[in-house]
Amino acid sequence: MRKILNFIGGDYREPESGTYFDNVDPSTGEVYSQIPDSDERDVQKAVTAAKSAFEEWSSYSNQQRSDFLRKISQLIEEQIEELAVSESIDNGKPLWLSRSVDIPRAASNFRFFADAATQFSSESHEMTGSAINYTLRQPLGAVGCISPWNLPLYLFTWKIAPALAAGNTVVAKPSEITPMTAYMLSQIVKDSELPPGVLNIVHGKGPKVGEPIVKHDDIKAVSFTGGTATGARIAGGIASQFKKVSLELGGKNPNIVFDDCDFNTALNITIKSSFANQGQICLCGSRILVQKGIYDDFRDALVERARNIKVGDPMSPDSKLGALVSKDHLKKVLSYVDLAREEGGKVLCGGERLELEGRCKKGYFMSPAVIEGLDHNCRTNMEEIFGPVVTLIPFETEEDALAIANSTEYGLAASLWTQNLSRAHRLAAKLDFGIVWVNCWLLRDLRTPFGGSKNSGLGREGGWEAMRFFTEPKNVCIKY
Ligand code: NDP
């Protein structure tokens, strides 16, 4: 059985504990590889390696760092197929999705920040006739990057690439649930001849690996993507260390559909924003607010489309949805369908565990659910479900829609469907979310600030925001 290994100081390493735990293929329910059960001893080794590689790496020219990142990007592109297959086995997502979105995006993350490394600059402020101030932006040292399971290599590299581009060295931990492509990245990094210790990858469980990374005195900043409860624990745990922290957390995103929208486009994209990646994207719209004039038509069309979504073997090109990531997660998502019923909701379609034929018989599949009839402030409409479950909420006026949309503790992303330009601008300004999409969803320009307000996070990723996060500004004032 394939054994995953840590990657520390440029070499593969067994975990200090000598023990491993099972990695399950969610589409079959079978164990298919072994994950190192690492602990703080492995983290210590990785931090030591990252610390000793920092001086050399941070002294490289921007162009040299850029060349390494570009090489990694090329190597990912050359291995798209192997990486995509591994991602789908590990996560349960359809192969066509890993092949067209996850892995290409991992390659673009490195390419984008290879460019950023050569373009990043800082400001100067002249005090007319008396002095000039300039800002030095220096790398921080060894930094920690921790990512979740829903977009494994995509989000892992989204953190690592800017950290390296800015001249830091990295200790990274992928989710224990989906470690395989991060493991494959180790070989890519080796093949790129990135100096040993610049990127270290430690596998294992959150409390035993993530927490020691976060709390280590020599880790100068932490970039974390995951659940809000974990983010709060991290922020609390390191508050007294005053280290930089970027938190990309959960969401309960509204998708607001007005009477005057382009009905078919809104419907087509709503199907995607509701169920893509089995609804396991932090940006998925899980509360669909529909204006009363088109509510019945939109609901009926959405339910019809949701009923016909093919859920199946992730390796089959016909499967629009694959398996949920784990047995526990499937259980959690299904429990929200039960909760919705208890709260008075009507399940219009789906919400059932599916038992497929053949090799996927024991996999973690469920039918996509559309629910209506719930109060907008019940638990089903307030808590993140993170699965293929959406609720429909009718509204009358723009003010109602705004109040409902802003009523949760989350503020990650909203999408808005209207042909009224003034309304789009008005609402975009008032929606309390880090991202507002108008007549689209998941249209991403990597230069834009990415992140959430309220309990959806702290700080922003993307473009210069990421480069600024991974550098410390220093003002130098020179008197004429
Ligand atoms: P978790 O918060 O459970 O885990 C995220 C990562 O943190 C994993 O690598 C996990 O390791 C690790 N971790 C767990 N406990 C600790 C700890 N005490 N200290 C340090 N690290 C720890 O999230 P999920 O993996 O379940 O991911 C789903 C969540 O991520 C959803 O809430 C989703 O909304 C959010 N998300 C947010 C995004 C955004 O950009 N805002 C994007 C994508 C997802 P392990 O796997 O071993 O537990």
Coordinates of C-alpha atoms and ligand atoms in Angstrom, one line a residue:
M1 CA 0.0 0.0 0.0
R2 CA 1.3 3.5 -0.9
K3 CA 2.9 5.2 2.0
I4 CA 2.9 9.0 2.2
L5 CA 6.1 10.6 3.6
N6 CA 7.0 13.9 5.1
F7 CA 9.2 16.2 3.0
I8 CA 11.8 17.9 5.2
G9 CA 15.0 19.6 4.3
G10 CA 14.7 18.4 0.7
D11 CA 14.3 14.7 1.7
Y12 CA 11.5 12.3 2.3
R13 CA 11.2 11.4 6.0
E14 CA 9.3 8.8 8.0
P15 CA 7.4 10.4 10.9
E16 CA 9.3 10.3 14.2
S17 CA 6.5 8.3 15.8
G18 CA 7.0 5.6 13.1
T19 CA 3.3 5.2 12.9
Y20 CA 0.8 5.9 10.1
F21 CA -3.0 6.1 9.8
D22 CA -5.4 5.2 7.0
N23 CA -6.2 7.3 4.0
V24 CA -9.6 6.4 2.6
D25 CA -10.9 6.7 -1.0
P26 CA -14.3 8.3 -0.4
S27 CA -15.8 6.9 -3.6
T28 CA -15.2 3.3 -2.4
G29 CA -14.9 3.6 1.3
E30 CA -11.7 1.6 1.1
V31 CA -8.3 2.4 2.6
Y32 CA -5.8 3.0 -0.2
S33 CA -2.8 4.6 1.4
Q34 CA -1.1 5.4 4.7
I35 CA -0.5 8.9 6.2
P36 CA 2.3 9.7 8.6
D37 CA 1.1 10.3 12.1
S38 CA 3.6 13.1 12.6
D39 CA 3.9 15.2 15.7
E40 CA 5.8 18.2 17.1
R41 CA 9.2 16.4 16.7
D42 CA 8.6 16.3 12.9
V43 CA 7.4 19.9 13.0
Q44 CA 10.6 20.9 14.9
K45 CA 12.8 19.3 12.2
A46 CA 10.8 21.1 9.5
V47 CA 11.1 24.4 11.2
T48 CA 14.8 23.9 11.7
A49 CA 15.2 23.1 8.0
A50 CA 13.1 26.1 7.0
K51 CA 15.0 28.4 9.3
S52 CA 18.4 27.4 8.0
A53 CA 17.3 27.7 4.4
F54 CA 15.9 31.2 4.9
E55 CA 19.2 33.2 4.6
E56 CA 20.1 31.8 1.2
W57 CA 16.5 31.8 -0.2
S58 CA 15.8 35.4 0.9
S59 CA 19.1 36.6 -0.6
Y60 CA 18.2 35.2 -4.1
S61 CA 17.2 37.9 -6.6
N62 CA 13.5 38.2 -7.4
Q63 CA 14.2 36.8 -10.8
Q64 CA 15.9 33.7 -9.3
R65 CA 12.9 33.0 -7.1
S66 CA 10.5 33.6 -9.9
D67 CA 12.4 31.1 -12.1
F68 CA 12.0 28.4 -9.4
L69 CA 8.3 29.0 -9.1
R70 CA 7.8 28.9 -12.8
K71 CA 9.7 25.6 -13.0
I72 CA 7.3 24.1 -10.3
S73 CA 4.4 25.4 -12.3
Q74 CA 5.6 23.8 -15.5
L75 CA 6.2 20.5 -13.7
I76 CA 2.7 20.5 -12.3
E77 CA 1.4 21.2 -15.8
E78 CA 3.3 18.3 -17.2
Q79 CA 1.7 16.0 -14.6
I80 CA -1.8 17.2 -14.7
E81 CA -3.3 13.8 -15.4
E82 CA -1.5 12.0 -12.6
L83 CA -2.2 14.8 -10.2
A84 CA -5.9 15.0 -11.2
V85 CA -6.5 11.3 -10.8
S86 CA -4.8 11.4 -7.4
E87 CA -6.9 14.4 -6.3
S88 CA -10.1 12.7 -7.4
I89 CA -9.3 9.5 -5.6
D90 CA -8.3 11.3 -2.4
N91 CA -11.2 13.8 -2.4
G92 CA -14.1 12.1 -4.2
K93 CA -14.5 14.9 -6.7
P94 CA -15.1 14.1 -10.4
L95 CA -12.0 13.6 -12.4
W96 CA -13.1 16.2 -15.0
L97 CA -13.2 18.8 -12.3
S98 CA -9.7 18.0 -10.9
R99 CA -8.4 18.0 -14.5
S100 CA -10.1 21.3 -15.5
V101 CA -10.0 23.3 -12.3
D102 CA -8.0 22.0 -9.3
I103 CA -4.7 21.1 -10.9
P104 CA -4.5 23.8 -13.6
R105 CA -5.2 26.3 -10.8
A106 CA -2.4 24.9 -8.7
A107 CA -0.1 25.5 -11.7
S108 CA -1.4 29.0 -12.2
N109 CA -0.9 29.8 -8.5
F110 CA 2.9 29.2 -9.0
R111 CA 3.0 31.0 -12.4
F112 CA 1.0 34.0 -11.0
F113 CA 3.3 34.4 -8.0
A114 CA 6.4 33.8 -10.2
D115 CA 5.3 37.0 -12.0
A116 CA 4.4 38.7 -8.8
A117 CA 8.0 38.1 -7.5
T118 CA 9.4 40.2 -10.3
Q119 CA 6.7 42.9 -10.2
F120 CA 6.3 43.5 -6.5
S121 CA 7.5 47.0 -5.4
S122 CA 7.1 49.3 -2.5
E123 CA 6.3 53.0 -2.0
S124 CA 8.3 56.1 -1.3
H125 CA 7.0 59.2 0.4
E126 CA 8.8 62.5 -0.2
M127 CA 8.6 65.3 2.4
T128 CA 9.1 68.1 -0.1
G129 CA 12.6 69.6 0.3
S130 CA 13.4 68.0 3.6
A131 CA 13.4 64.2 3.5
I132 CA 12.5 61.0 1.6
N133 CA 10.9 58.0 3.2
Y134 CA 10.9 54.6 1.5
T135 CA 9.3 51.4 2.5
L136 CA 11.4 48.2 2.5
R137 CA 9.3 45.1 2.2
Q138 CA 11.3 42.2 3.7
P139 CA 10.4 38.5 4.0
L140 CA 9.4 37.4 7.4
G141 CA 11.4 34.1 7.8
A142 CA 9.9 30.7 8.2
V143 CA 6.1 30.8 7.8
G144 CA 3.3 28.2 8.3
C145 CA 0.7 27.4 5.7
I146 CA -2.2 25.1 6.6
S147 CA -5.0 24.2 4.2
P148 CA -8.3 22.2 4.1
W149 CA -9.5 19.2 2.1
N150 CA -12.0 20.7 -0.3
L151 CA -9.7 22.1 -3.0
P152 CA -6.5 20.3 -1.8
L153 CA -3.6 21.2 -4.1
Y154 CA -5.4 24.4 -5.3
L155 CA -5.5 25.9 -1.8
F156 CA -2.2 24.5 -0.6
T157 CA -0.3 26.1 -3.4
W158 CA -2.4 29.4 -3.1
K159 CA -0.6 29.9 0.2
I160 CA 2.8 28.4 -0.5
A161 CA 3.5 30.2 -3.8
P162 CA 3.2 33.8 -2.5
A163 CA 5.1 32.9 0.7
L164 CA 8.0 31.6 -1.4
A165 CA 7.7 34.5 -4.0
A166 CA 8.2 37.0 -1.2
G167 CA 11.3 35.3 0.0
N168 CA 10.1 33.2 3.0
T169 CA 10.7 29.6 3.6
V170 CA 7.7 27.4 4.5
V171 CA 6.5 24.7 6.7
A172 CA 3.2 23.5 5.3
K173 CA 0.5 21.0 6.3
P174 CA -2.2 19.8 4.0
S175 CA -5.5 18.4 5.4
E176 CA -5.0 14.9 6.8
I177 CA -8.1 13.9 4.8
T178 CA -6.6 14.8 1.4
P179 CA -2.7 14.6 1.6
M180 CA -1.9 12.8 -1.7
T181 CA -1.3 15.7 -4.1
A182 CA 0.7 17.6 -1.5
Y183 CA 2.9 14.5 -1.2
M184 CA 3.2 14.4 -5.0
L185 CA 4.2 18.1 -4.9
S186 CA 7.2 17.1 -2.8
Q187 CA 8.6 15.2 -5.7
I188 CA 7.9 18.1 -8.0
V189 CA 9.7 20.4 -5.7
K190 CA 12.7 18.0 -5.6
D191 CA 12.7 17.8 -9.4
S192 CA 12.6 21.6 -9.6
E193 CA 15.9 21.7 -7.5
L194 CA 14.4 24.2 -5.1
P195 CA 17.1 24.5 -2.4
P196 CA 16.5 22.0 0.5
G197 CA 14.5 23.3 3.4
V198 CA 12.8 26.1 1.4
L199 CA 9.5 24.2 1.3
N200 CA 8.8 21.5 4.0
I201 CA 5.6 19.5 4.1
V202 CA 4.5 17.7 7.3
H203 CA 1.6 15.4 7.2
G204 CA -0.7 14.5 10.0
K205 CA -3.5 15.6 12.2
G206 CA -4.5 19.2 13.1
P207 CA -3.8 19.2 16.8
K208 CA -0.6 17.2 16.5
V209 CA 1.0 18.9 13.5
G210 CA -1.0 22.1 12.7
E211 CA -1.0 23.4 16.2
P212 CA 2.8 23.0 16.8
I213 CA 3.4 24.7 13.5
V214 CA 1.1 27.6 14.4
K215 CA 2.6 28.0 17.9
H216 CA 6.3 27.5 17.1
D217 CA 8.2 30.7 18.1
D218 CA 10.3 30.5 14.9
I219 CA 7.2 30.5 12.7
K220 CA 6.8 34.2 11.9
A221 CA 3.4 34.1 10.2
V222 CA 0.5 31.7 9.7
S223 CA -1.7 31.5 6.7
F224 CA -4.7 29.3 7.4
T225 CA -7.7 28.2 5.4
G226 CA -10.3 26.0 7.1
G227 CA -13.3 26.1 9.4
T228 CA -14.2 29.1 11.6
A229 CA -13.9 27.1 14.9
T230 CA -10.4 26.1 14.0
G231 CA -9.5 29.6 12.9
A232 CA -10.7 31.0 16.2
R233 CA -8.6 28.4 18.1
I234 CA -5.6 29.4 16.1
A235 CA -6.1 33.1 16.5
G236 CA -6.6 32.7 20.3
G237 CA -3.6 30.4 20.7
I238 CA -1.2 32.8 19.1
A239 CA -2.6 36.1 20.3
S240 CA 0.2 36.6 22.8
Q241 CA 2.9 35.9 20.2
F242 CA 1.8 38.8 18.0
K243 CA 2.6 36.9 14.8
K244 CA 0.9 37.7 11.6
V245 CA -2.1 35.6 10.8
S246 CA -4.3 35.3 7.8
L247 CA -7.5 33.4 8.2
E248 CA -9.8 32.2 5.4
L249 CA -12.7 30.6 7.1
G250 CA -16.3 29.4 6.5
G251 CA -19.2 30.9 4.8
K252 CA -23.0 30.8 4.5
N253 CA -23.2 32.6 1.2
P254 CA -26.4 34.2 -0.2
N255 CA -27.3 34.0 -3.9
I256 CA -29.8 36.8 -4.5
V257 CA -32.0 36.4 -7.5
F258 CA -34.2 39.4 -8.5
D259 CA -37.3 39.3 -10.7
D260 CA -35.4 41.2 -13.5
C261 CA -32.5 38.8 -13.8
D262 CA -31.6 36.9 -16.9
F263 CA -33.5 33.8 -15.7
N264 CA -31.7 31.1 -17.6
T265 CA -28.2 32.3 -16.9
A266 CA -29.1 32.8 -13.2
L267 CA -30.5 29.3 -13.1
N268 CA -27.6 27.7 -14.9
I269 CA -25.0 29.3 -12.7
T270 CA -27.1 28.7 -9.5
I271 CA -26.9 25.0 -10.2
K272 CA -23.1 25.3 -10.3
S273 CA -22.8 27.6 -7.3
S274 CA -25.1 25.3 -5.3
F275 CA -23.6 21.9 -6.1
A276 CA -20.1 22.2 -7.7
N277 CA -17.6 20.0 -5.9
Q278 CA -20.5 18.4 -4.0
G279 CA -21.3 21.9 -2.5
Q280 CA -17.9 21.7 -0.8
I281 CA -16.5 25.1 -1.9
C282 CA -16.3 27.8 0.7
L283 CA -17.8 30.1 -2.0
C284 CA -20.8 28.0 -2.9
G285 CA -24.1 29.8 -2.5
S286 CA -26.1 27.9 0.1
R287 CA -29.0 30.3 0.7
I288 CA -30.9 31.1 -2.5
L289 CA -32.9 34.2 -2.0
V290 CA -35.5 34.6 -4.8
Q291 CA -37.8 37.6 -5.4
K292 CA -41.5 36.7 -5.1
G293 CA -42.4 37.5 -8.8
I294 CA -40.3 34.6 -10.1
Y295 CA -40.1 32.5 -7.0
D296 CA -42.3 29.6 -8.1
D297 CA -40.8 29.4 -11.6
F298 CA -37.3 29.6 -10.3
R299 CA -37.9 27.0 -7.6
D300 CA -39.5 24.5 -10.0
A301 CA -36.8 24.9 -12.6
L302 CA -34.0 24.5 -10.0
V303 CA -35.6 21.4 -8.4
E304 CA -36.1 19.9 -11.9
R305 CA -32.4 20.5 -12.7
A306 CA -31.1 19.3 -9.3
R307 CA -33.1 16.1 -9.6
N308 CA -31.4 15.3 -12.8
I309 CA -27.8 15.9 -11.7
K310 CA -25.9 12.7 -12.2
V311 CA -24.1 11.6 -9.1
G312 CA -21.7 8.9 -9.7
D313 CA -18.2 7.4 -9.8
P314 CA -15.7 10.3 -9.8
M315 CA -13.7 8.5 -12.6
S316 CA -16.7 8.5 -14.9
P317 CA -16.9 11.5 -17.3
D318 CA -20.7 11.5 -17.0
S319 CA -20.7 12.1 -13.2
K320 CA -21.5 15.7 -12.5
L321 CA -21.1 15.1 -8.7
G322 CA -18.8 12.6 -7.0
A323 CA -18.5 11.5 -3.4
L324 CA -18.5 13.6 -0.3
V325 CA -15.0 13.7 1.2
S326 CA -15.5 11.4 4.2
K327 CA -18.0 9.2 6.0
D328 CA -18.1 11.7 8.9
H329 CA -18.7 14.6 6.6
L330 CA -21.5 12.8 4.8
K331 CA -23.1 12.1 8.2
K332 CA -22.8 15.7 9.2
V333 CA -24.4 17.0 5.9
L334 CA -27.2 14.5 6.1
S335 CA -27.9 15.5 9.7
Y336 CA -28.5 19.0 8.4
V337 CA -31.2 17.7 6.1
D338 CA -32.9 16.1 9.2
L339 CA -32.5 19.3 11.1
A340 CA -34.1 21.2 8.2
R341 CA -37.1 18.9 8.5
E342 CA -37.3 19.3 12.2
E343 CA -37.2 23.1 11.7
G344 CA -40.3 22.9 9.4
G345 CA -38.5 22.8 6.1
K346 CA -39.8 20.9 3.1
V347 CA -37.2 18.9 1.2
L348 CA -38.2 19.3 -2.4
C349 CA -35.6 16.9 -3.8
G350 CA -32.5 14.9 -2.7
G351 CA -31.0 14.8 0.7
E352 CA -30.6 11.0 0.7
R353 CA -27.6 8.8 0.9
L354 CA -27.1 7.0 -2.4
E355 CA -25.9 3.5 -2.8
L356 CA -24.2 3.1 -6.2
E357 CA -23.7 -0.1 -8.1
G358 CA -20.3 -1.6 -8.6
R359 CA -17.0 -0.4 -7.3
C360 CA -18.6 2.7 -5.6
K361 CA -21.1 0.7 -3.6
K362 CA -19.7 1.7 -0.3
G363 CA -18.8 5.3 -1.2
Y364 CA -20.1 8.4 0.5
F365 CA -22.6 9.7 -2.1
M366 CA -25.7 11.7 -1.6
S367 CA -28.3 13.3 -3.8
P368 CA -28.3 17.1 -4.0
A369 CA -31.0 18.7 -1.8
V370 CA -33.2 21.7 -2.3
I371 CA -35.2 22.8 0.7
E372 CA -37.8 25.5 1.2
G373 CA -40.2 26.8 3.9
L374 CA -37.6 27.6 6.5
D375 CA -37.3 30.8 8.5
H376 CA -34.3 32.7 7.4
N377 CA -32.8 32.7 10.9
C378 CA -33.2 29.1 11.7
R379 CA -30.1 27.0 12.3
T380 CA -30.2 25.4 8.8
N381 CA -30.0 28.9 7.3
M382 CA -27.4 30.2 9.8
E383 CA -24.8 27.4 10.0
E384 CA -22.4 26.3 7.3
I385 CA -23.3 22.9 6.0
F386 CA -20.6 22.6 3.3
G387 CA -22.4 20.0 1.2
P388 CA -24.9 19.7 -1.7
V389 CA -27.7 21.3 0.3
V390 CA -29.4 24.6 -0.5
T391 CA -32.4 26.4 0.9
L392 CA -34.8 28.7 -1.0
I393 CA -35.9 31.9 0.7
P394 CA -38.5 34.2 -0.9
F395 CA -38.2 37.9 -0.5
E396 CA -40.2 41.0 -1.6
T397 CA -38.0 44.0 -1.6
E398 CA -34.4 44.9 -2.0
E399 CA -34.3 45.9 1.7
D400 CA -35.6 42.5 2.7
A401 CA -33.0 40.7 0.6
L402 CA -30.2 42.8 2.0
A403 CA -31.4 42.2 5.6
I404 CA -31.7 38.4 5.1
A405 CA -28.4 38.2 3.2
N406 CA -26.5 40.0 6.0
S407 CA -28.2 38.2 8.8
T408 CA -25.6 35.4 9.4
E409 CA -22.3 35.6 11.3
Y410 CA -20.5 34.8 8.1
G411 CA -19.4 37.3 5.4
L412 CA -17.4 35.4 2.7
A413 CA -19.2 35.8 -0.7
A414 CA -22.5 36.9 -2.1
S415 CA -23.9 36.7 -5.6
L416 CA -26.4 39.0 -7.1
W417 CA -28.6 38.5 -10.1
T418 CA -30.3 41.6 -11.6
Q419 CA -30.3 43.6 -14.8
N420 CA -30.6 46.8 -12.8
L421 CA -27.2 48.5 -12.7
S422 CA -28.0 51.0 -10.0
R423 CA -29.4 48.2 -7.7
A424 CA -26.3 46.1 -8.4
H425 CA -24.0 49.0 -7.3
R426 CA -26.2 49.9 -4.3
L427 CA -26.3 46.4 -3.0
A428 CA -22.7 45.6 -3.7
A429 CA -21.7 48.4 -1.4
K430 CA -24.1 47.3 1.4
L431 CA -23.6 43.5 1.3
D432 CA -21.3 42.7 4.2
F433 CA -19.2 40.2 2.3
G434 CA -15.6 40.1 1.2
I435 CA -16.6 39.2 -2.4
V436 CA -19.7 40.2 -4.3
W437 CA -20.3 38.7 -7.7
V438 CA -22.9 40.4 -10.0
N439 CA -24.4 38.2 -12.7
C440 CA -21.7 35.6 -12.3
W441 CA -20.1 33.3 -9.7
L442 CA -16.5 32.1 -9.1
L443 CA -15.1 34.4 -11.8
R444 CA -11.7 34.8 -10.3
D445 CA -8.9 37.2 -11.2
L446 CA -5.9 36.2 -9.0
R447 CA -4.9 39.9 -8.5
T448 CA -8.1 40.7 -6.5
P449 CA -8.3 40.7 -2.7
F450 CA -9.8 37.4 -1.6
G451 CA -11.3 36.8 1.8
G452 CA -14.2 37.3 4.1
S453 CA -15.6 39.7 6.7
K454 CA -17.2 38.9 10.1
N455 CA -16.6 35.2 11.0
S456 CA -15.4 34.3 7.5
G457 CA -11.9 35.5 8.2
L458 CA -9.2 38.0 8.8
G459 CA -7.1 39.6 6.1
R460 CA -7.0 39.0 2.4
E461 CA -5.2 36.7 0.0
G462 CA -4.5 37.2 -3.7
G463 CA -2.2 39.5 -5.6
W464 CA -0.4 42.2 -3.7
E465 CA -2.5 41.5 -0.6
A466 CA -0.7 38.1 -0.3
M467 CA 2.7 39.6 -1.1
R468 CA 2.1 42.3 1.6
F469 CA 1.0 39.7 4.1
F470 CA 4.2 37.7 3.6
T471 CA 6.5 40.7 4.0
E472 CA 7.2 43.1 6.8
P473 CA 7.1 46.8 5.9
K474 CA 9.9 48.9 7.2
N475 CA 10.0 52.7 6.8
V476 CA 13.4 54.3 6.2
C477 CA 13.5 58.1 6.5
I478 CA 16.5 59.9 5.0
K479 CA 16.9 63.6 5.7
Y480 CA 18.2 65.7 2.8
Ligands
NDP1 P1 -10.6 22.4 9.4 O1 -10.6 23.7 10.1 O2 -11.1 21.3 10.1 O3 -9.1 22.1 8.9 C1 -8.4 22.9 8.1 C2 -6.9 22.6 8.3 O4 -6.5 22.9 9.6 C3 -6.6 21.1 8.2 O5 -5.3 21.0 7.6 C4 -6.6 20.6 9.6 O6 -5.9 19.5 9.8 C5 -5.9 21.8 10.3 N1 -6.2 21.9 11.7 C6 -7.2 21.3 12.4 N2 -7.1 21.7 13.7 C7 -6.0 22.5 13.8 C8 -5.4 23.2 14.9 N3 -5.8 23.1 16.2 N4 -4.3 23.9 14.7 C9 -3.8 24.1 13.4 N5 -4.4 23.4 12.3 C10 -5.4 22.6 12.5 O7 -11.4 22.6 8.0 P2 -11.8 21.5 7.0 O8 -10.5 20.9 6.5 O9 -12.9 20.7 7.5 O10 -12.2 22.5 5.7 C11 -13.5 22.9 5.6 C12 -13.7 24.3 6.0 O11 -12.8 25.2 5.3 C13 -15.0 24.9 5.8 O12 -15.5 25.6 6.9 C14 -14.8 25.9 4.6 O13 -15.7 26.9 4.6 C15 -13.4 26.4 4.9 N6 -12.8 26.9 3.7 C16 -12.7 28.3 3.6 C17 -12.1 28.8 2.5 C18 -11.9 30.3 2.3 O14 -11.2 30.7 1.4 N7 -12.5 31.1 3.2 C19 -11.8 28.0 1.3 C20 -12.0 26.6 1.5 C21 -12.5 26.1 2.7 P3 -6.7 18.1 9.8 O15 -7.2 17.9 8.4 O16 -5.7 17.1 10.1 O17 -7.8 18.2 10.8

